[in-house]
Coordinates of C-alpha atoms and ligand atoms in Angstrom, one line a residue:
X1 CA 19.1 0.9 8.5
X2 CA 15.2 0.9 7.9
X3 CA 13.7 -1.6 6.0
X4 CA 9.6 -0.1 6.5
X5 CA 9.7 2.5 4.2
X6 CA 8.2 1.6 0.7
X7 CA 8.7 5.4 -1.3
X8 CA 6.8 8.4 -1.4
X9 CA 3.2 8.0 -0.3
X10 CA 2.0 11.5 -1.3
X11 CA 3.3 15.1 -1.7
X12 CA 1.2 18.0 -0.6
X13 CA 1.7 21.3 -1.6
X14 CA 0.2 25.5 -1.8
X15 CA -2.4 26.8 -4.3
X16 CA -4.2 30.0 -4.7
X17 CA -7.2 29.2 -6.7
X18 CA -9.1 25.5 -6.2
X19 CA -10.8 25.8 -9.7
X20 CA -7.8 26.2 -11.4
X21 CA -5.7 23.5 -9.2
X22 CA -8.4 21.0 -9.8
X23 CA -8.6 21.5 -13.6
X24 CA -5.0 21.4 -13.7
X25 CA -4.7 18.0 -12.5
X26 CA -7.9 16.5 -13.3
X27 CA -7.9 17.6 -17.4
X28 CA -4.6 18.6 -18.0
X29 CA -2.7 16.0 -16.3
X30 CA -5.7 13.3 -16.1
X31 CA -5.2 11.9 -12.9
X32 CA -8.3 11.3 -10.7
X33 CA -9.7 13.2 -8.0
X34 CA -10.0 10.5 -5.2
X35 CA -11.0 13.0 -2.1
X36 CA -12.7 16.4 -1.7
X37 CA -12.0 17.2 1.9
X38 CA -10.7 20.1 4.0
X39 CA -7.9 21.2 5.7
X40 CA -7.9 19.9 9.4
X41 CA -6.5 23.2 11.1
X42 CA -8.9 25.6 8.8
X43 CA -11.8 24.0 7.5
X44 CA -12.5 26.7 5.4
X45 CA -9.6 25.4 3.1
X46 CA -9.9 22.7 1.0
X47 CA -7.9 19.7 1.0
X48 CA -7.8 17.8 -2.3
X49 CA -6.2 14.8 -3.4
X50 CA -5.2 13.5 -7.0
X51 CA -4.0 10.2 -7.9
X52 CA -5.0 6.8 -9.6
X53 CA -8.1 5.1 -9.4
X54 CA -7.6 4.1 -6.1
X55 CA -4.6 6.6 -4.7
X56 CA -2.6 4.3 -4.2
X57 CA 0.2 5.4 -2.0
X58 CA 2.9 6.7 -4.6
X59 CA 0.9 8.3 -6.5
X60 CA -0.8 10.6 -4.6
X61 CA -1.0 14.9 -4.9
X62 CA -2.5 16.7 -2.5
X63 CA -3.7 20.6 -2.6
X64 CA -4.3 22.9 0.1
X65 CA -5.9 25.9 -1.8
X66 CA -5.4 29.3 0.6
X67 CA -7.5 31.8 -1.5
X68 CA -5.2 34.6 -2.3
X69 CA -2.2 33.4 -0.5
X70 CA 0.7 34.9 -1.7
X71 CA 3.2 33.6 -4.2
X72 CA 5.8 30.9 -2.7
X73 CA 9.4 32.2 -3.1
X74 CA 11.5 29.0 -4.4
X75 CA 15.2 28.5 -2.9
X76 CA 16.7 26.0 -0.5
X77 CA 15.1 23.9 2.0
X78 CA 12.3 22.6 0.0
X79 CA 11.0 20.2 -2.7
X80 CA 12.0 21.7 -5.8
X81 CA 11.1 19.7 -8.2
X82 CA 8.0 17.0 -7.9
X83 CA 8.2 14.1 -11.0
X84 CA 5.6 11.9 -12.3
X85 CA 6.3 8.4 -14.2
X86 CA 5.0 7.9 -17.7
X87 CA 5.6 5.5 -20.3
X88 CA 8.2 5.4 -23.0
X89 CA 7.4 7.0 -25.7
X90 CA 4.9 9.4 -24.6
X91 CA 6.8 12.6 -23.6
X92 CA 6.0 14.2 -27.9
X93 CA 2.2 13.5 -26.9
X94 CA 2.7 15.2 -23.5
X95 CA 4.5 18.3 -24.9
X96 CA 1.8 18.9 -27.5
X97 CA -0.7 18.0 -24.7
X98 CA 0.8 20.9 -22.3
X99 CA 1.3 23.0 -24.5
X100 CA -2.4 22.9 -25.9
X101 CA -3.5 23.5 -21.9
X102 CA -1.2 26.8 -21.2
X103 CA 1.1 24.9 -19.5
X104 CA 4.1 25.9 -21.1
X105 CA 7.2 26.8 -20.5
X106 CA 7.8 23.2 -21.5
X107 CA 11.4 22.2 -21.6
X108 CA 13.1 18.8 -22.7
X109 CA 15.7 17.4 -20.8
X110 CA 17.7 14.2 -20.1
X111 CA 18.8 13.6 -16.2
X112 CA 20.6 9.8 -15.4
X113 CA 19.7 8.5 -18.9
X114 CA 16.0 9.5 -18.6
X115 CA 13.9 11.7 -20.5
X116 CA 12.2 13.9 -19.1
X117 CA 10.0 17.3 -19.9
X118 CA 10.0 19.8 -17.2
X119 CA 7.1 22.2 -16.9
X120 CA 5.3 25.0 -14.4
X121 CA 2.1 24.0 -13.0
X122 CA -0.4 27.0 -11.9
X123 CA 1.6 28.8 -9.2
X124 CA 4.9 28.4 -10.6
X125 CA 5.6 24.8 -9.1
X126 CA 8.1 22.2 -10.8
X127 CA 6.8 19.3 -12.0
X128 CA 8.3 16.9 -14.6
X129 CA 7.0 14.0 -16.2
X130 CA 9.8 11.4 -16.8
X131 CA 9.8 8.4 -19.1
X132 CA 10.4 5.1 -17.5
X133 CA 10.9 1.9 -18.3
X134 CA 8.8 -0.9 -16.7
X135 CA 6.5 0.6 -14.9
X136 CA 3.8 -1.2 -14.4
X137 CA 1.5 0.2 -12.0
X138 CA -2.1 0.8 -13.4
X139 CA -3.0 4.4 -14.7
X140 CA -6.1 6.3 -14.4
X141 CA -7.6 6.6 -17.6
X142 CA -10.7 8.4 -16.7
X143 CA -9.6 11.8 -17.3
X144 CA -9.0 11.4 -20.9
X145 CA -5.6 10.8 -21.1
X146 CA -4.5 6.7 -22.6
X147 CA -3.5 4.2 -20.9
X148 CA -0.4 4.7 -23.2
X149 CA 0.5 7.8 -22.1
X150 CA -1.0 8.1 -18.6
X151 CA 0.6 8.7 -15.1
X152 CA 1.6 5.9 -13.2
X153 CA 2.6 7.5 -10.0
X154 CA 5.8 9.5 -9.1
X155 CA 8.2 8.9 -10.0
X156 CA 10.9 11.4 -7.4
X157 CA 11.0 14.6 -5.9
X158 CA 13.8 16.3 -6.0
X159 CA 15.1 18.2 -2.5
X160 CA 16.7 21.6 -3.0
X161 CA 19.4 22.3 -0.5
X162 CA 22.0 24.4 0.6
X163 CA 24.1 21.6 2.9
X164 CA 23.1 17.9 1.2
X165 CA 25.4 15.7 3.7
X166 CA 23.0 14.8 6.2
X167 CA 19.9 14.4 4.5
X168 CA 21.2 12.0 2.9
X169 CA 22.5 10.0 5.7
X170 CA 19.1 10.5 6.9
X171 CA 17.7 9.1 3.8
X172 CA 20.1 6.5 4.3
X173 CA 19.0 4.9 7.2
X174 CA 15.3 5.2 6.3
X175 CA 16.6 2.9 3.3
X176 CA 17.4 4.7 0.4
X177 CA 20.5 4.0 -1.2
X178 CA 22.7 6.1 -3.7
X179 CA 22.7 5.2 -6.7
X180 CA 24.0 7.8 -8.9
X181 CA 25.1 11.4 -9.1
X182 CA 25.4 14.0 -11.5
X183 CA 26.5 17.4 -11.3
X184 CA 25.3 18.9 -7.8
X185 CA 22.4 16.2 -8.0
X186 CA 22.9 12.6 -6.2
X187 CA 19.8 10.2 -6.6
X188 CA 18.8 8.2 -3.9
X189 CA 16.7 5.0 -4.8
X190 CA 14.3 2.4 -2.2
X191 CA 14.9 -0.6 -3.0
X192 CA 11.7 -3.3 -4.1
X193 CA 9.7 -0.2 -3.4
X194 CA 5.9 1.1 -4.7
X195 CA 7.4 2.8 -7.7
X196 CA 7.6 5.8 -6.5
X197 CA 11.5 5.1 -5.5
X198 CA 13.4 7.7 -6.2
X199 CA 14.8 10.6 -4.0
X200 CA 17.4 13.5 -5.7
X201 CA 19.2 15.8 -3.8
X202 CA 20.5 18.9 -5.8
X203 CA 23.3 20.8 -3.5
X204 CA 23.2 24.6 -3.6
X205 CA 25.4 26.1 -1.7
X206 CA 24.1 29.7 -0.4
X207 CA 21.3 29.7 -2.2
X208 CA 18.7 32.0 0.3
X209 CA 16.1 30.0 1.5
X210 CA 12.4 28.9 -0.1
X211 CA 9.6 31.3 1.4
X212 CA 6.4 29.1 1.7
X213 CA 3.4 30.1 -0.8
X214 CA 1.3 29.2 -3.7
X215 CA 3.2 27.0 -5.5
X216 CA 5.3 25.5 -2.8
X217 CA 5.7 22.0 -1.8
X218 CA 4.3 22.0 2.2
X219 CA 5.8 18.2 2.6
X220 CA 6.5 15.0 1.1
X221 CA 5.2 11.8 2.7
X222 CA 6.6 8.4 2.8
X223 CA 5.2 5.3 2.9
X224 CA 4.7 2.4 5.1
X225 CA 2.3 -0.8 5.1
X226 CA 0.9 -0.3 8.4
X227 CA 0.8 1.3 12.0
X228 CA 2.9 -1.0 13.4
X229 CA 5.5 -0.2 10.8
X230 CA 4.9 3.0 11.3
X231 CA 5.5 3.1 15.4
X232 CA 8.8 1.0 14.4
X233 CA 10.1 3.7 12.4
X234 CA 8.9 6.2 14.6
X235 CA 10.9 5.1 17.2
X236 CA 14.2 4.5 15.3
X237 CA 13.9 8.1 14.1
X238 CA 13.5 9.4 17.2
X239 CA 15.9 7.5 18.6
X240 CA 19.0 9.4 16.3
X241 CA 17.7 12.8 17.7
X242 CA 14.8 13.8 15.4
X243 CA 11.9 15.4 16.9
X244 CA 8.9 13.4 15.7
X245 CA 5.3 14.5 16.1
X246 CA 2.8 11.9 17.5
X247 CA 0.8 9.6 15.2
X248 CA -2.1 11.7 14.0
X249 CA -5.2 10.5 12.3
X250 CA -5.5 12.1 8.9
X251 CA -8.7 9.5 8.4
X252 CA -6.9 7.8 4.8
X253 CA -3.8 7.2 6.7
X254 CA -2.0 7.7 10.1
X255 CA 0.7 10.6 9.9
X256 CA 3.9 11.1 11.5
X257 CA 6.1 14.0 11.0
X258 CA 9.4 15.9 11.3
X259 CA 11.5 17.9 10.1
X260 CA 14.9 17.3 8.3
X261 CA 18.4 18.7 8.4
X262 CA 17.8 20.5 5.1
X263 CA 15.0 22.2 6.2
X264 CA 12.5 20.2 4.2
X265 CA 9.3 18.6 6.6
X266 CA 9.2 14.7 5.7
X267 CA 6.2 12.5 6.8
X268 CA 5.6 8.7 7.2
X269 CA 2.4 7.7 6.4
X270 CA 0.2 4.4 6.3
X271 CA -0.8 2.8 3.3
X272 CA -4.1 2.3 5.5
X273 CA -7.2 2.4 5.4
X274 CA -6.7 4.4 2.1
X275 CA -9.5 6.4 0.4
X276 CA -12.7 4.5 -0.1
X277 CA -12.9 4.6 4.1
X278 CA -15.5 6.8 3.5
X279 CA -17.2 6.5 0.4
X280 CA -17.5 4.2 -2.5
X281 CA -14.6 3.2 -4.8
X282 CA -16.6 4.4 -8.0
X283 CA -17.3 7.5 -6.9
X284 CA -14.3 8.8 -5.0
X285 CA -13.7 12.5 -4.7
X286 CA -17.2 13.7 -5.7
X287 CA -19.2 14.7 -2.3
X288 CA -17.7 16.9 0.3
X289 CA -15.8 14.4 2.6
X290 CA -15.7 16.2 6.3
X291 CA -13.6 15.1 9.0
X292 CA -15.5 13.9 12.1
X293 CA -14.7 17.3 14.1
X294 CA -16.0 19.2 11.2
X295 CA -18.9 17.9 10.4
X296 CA -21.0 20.2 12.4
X297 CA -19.4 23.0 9.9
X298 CA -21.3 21.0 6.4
X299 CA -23.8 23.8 5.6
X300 CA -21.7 26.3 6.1
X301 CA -18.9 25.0 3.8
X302 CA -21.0 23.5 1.2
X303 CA -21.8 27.4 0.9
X304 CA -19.1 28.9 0.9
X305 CA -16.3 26.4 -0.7
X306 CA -16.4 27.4 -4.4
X307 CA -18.0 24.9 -6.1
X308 CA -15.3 22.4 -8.2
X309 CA -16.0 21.0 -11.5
X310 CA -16.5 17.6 -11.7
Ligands
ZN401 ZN1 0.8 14.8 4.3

């Protein structure tokens, strides 16, 4: 069994509209935006990223914004369900506070003794905001929500699948352990991890698979301290029959990838270097961040990127 992994590093998912995606998570959620970039494979796509002040691995939710990509269809194979850790206490100021920014339906529920309020985000995707106790990672209180009632990070995803079994022997060996189960949902926990520790798989037997769109989780990332954690992991992956990608440069962290019995694409990223590689701490996610290969493109995407608010 794996002892590298520390939790989720980020989750990165499908818009439609940028405007809308940023104001989502920026005002109506309040987390910061730590980096305007673009996509890799088509620069004419934005990449953003929301998290704490620093995104800190754990906390951070990335965006690729296709303009007028199609609606995802959710089913099996996919995350269904991403969930972000907030105090105690909070989840009355959140409902009003959702409610007040369109983002109903907003439904209270109670999963493994937590509370929890479950909600839609722009394109349809599942996010809930769960009420934990002790968790003392550092908010973001620049986007006008307390530090009483702020996001701390994630606090799970939740994997939606037909056949459960061997995902979680996968999540097994990278560390996880079970720790509970309810219904068709088992929760998977890291322990002494970043926070973000928590894993749920929901079993759904025949339900027809997710069709990727707006709205749909592309992959969840996992997090380790460094390259050389990364190469070990890499290796021991590989080595029980996964096909694993090569590491890959995603300039705020090395990536490696593959994808999992359940149909859901995992990644294993590096806490380092982390965001403020390229630009100042105070000022993250402001100017137009271009990978090396894309720089030559600058003029043309500052013209034709629609322009973000701040
Ligand atoms: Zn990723």
């Amino acid at each position: 069994m794996l002892d590298q992994i520390q939790g989720l590093h980020h989750v990165t998912s499908m818009a439609r509209d940028a405007r809308t995606n940023n104001r989502f998570f920026t005002d109506t959620l309040g987390l910061r935006r730590v980096k305007k970039t673009v996509n890799f494979d088509a620069p004419d796509v934005y990449h953003l990223y929301y998290a704490d002040e620093f995104g800190t691995p754990g906390s951070v939710m990335t965006y690729f914004p296709f303009p007028n990509i199609g609606k995802g269809r959710p089913g099996a194979g996919e995350v269904g369900t991403t969930a972000f850790s907030v105090p105690q206490g909070s989840l009355d100021w959140w409902a009003i506070r959702l409610a007040d920014k369109g983002a109903a339906p907003v439904e209270a529920q109670e999963t493994f003794g937590e509370k929890r309020l479950f909600f839609r985000g722009p394109d349809g995707e599942g996010f809930a905001l769960v009420e934990t106790a002790g968790d003392d990672r550092a908010p973001w209180t620049g986007g006008g929500v307390g530090e009483d009632t702020a996001i701390r990070g994630f606090h799970s995803v939740a994997l939606r699948l037909r056949e459960g079994a061997q995902t979680a022997e996968l999540l097994t060996f990278m560390g996880y352990r079970p720790v509970d189960s309810s219904g068709a949902v088992t929760r998977f926990a890291i322990p002494d991890g970043n926070g973000a520790d928590v894993v749920d798989i929901e079993t759904l037997p025949g339900t027809p698979f997710a069709g990727l769109g707006a709205g749909s989780v592309h992959h969840v990332a996992f997090a380790v301290e460094d390259r050389a954690k990364q190469l070990e992991v890499r290796k021991a992956i590989a080595d029980t029959g996964y096909q694993v990608t090569p590491v890959i440069d995603r300039d705020y962290f090395w990536a490696i990838y593959f994808r999992t019995p359940g149909g859901v694409l995992f990644e294993v990223s590096t806490n380092e270097p982390g965001f403020a590689r390229d630009e100042d701490q105070a000022h993250l996610g402001e100017a137009l961040k271009l990978p090396t290969q894309h720089a030559h493109l600058r003029d043309y995407l500052e013209k034709n990127l629609v322009p973000l608010e701040s």
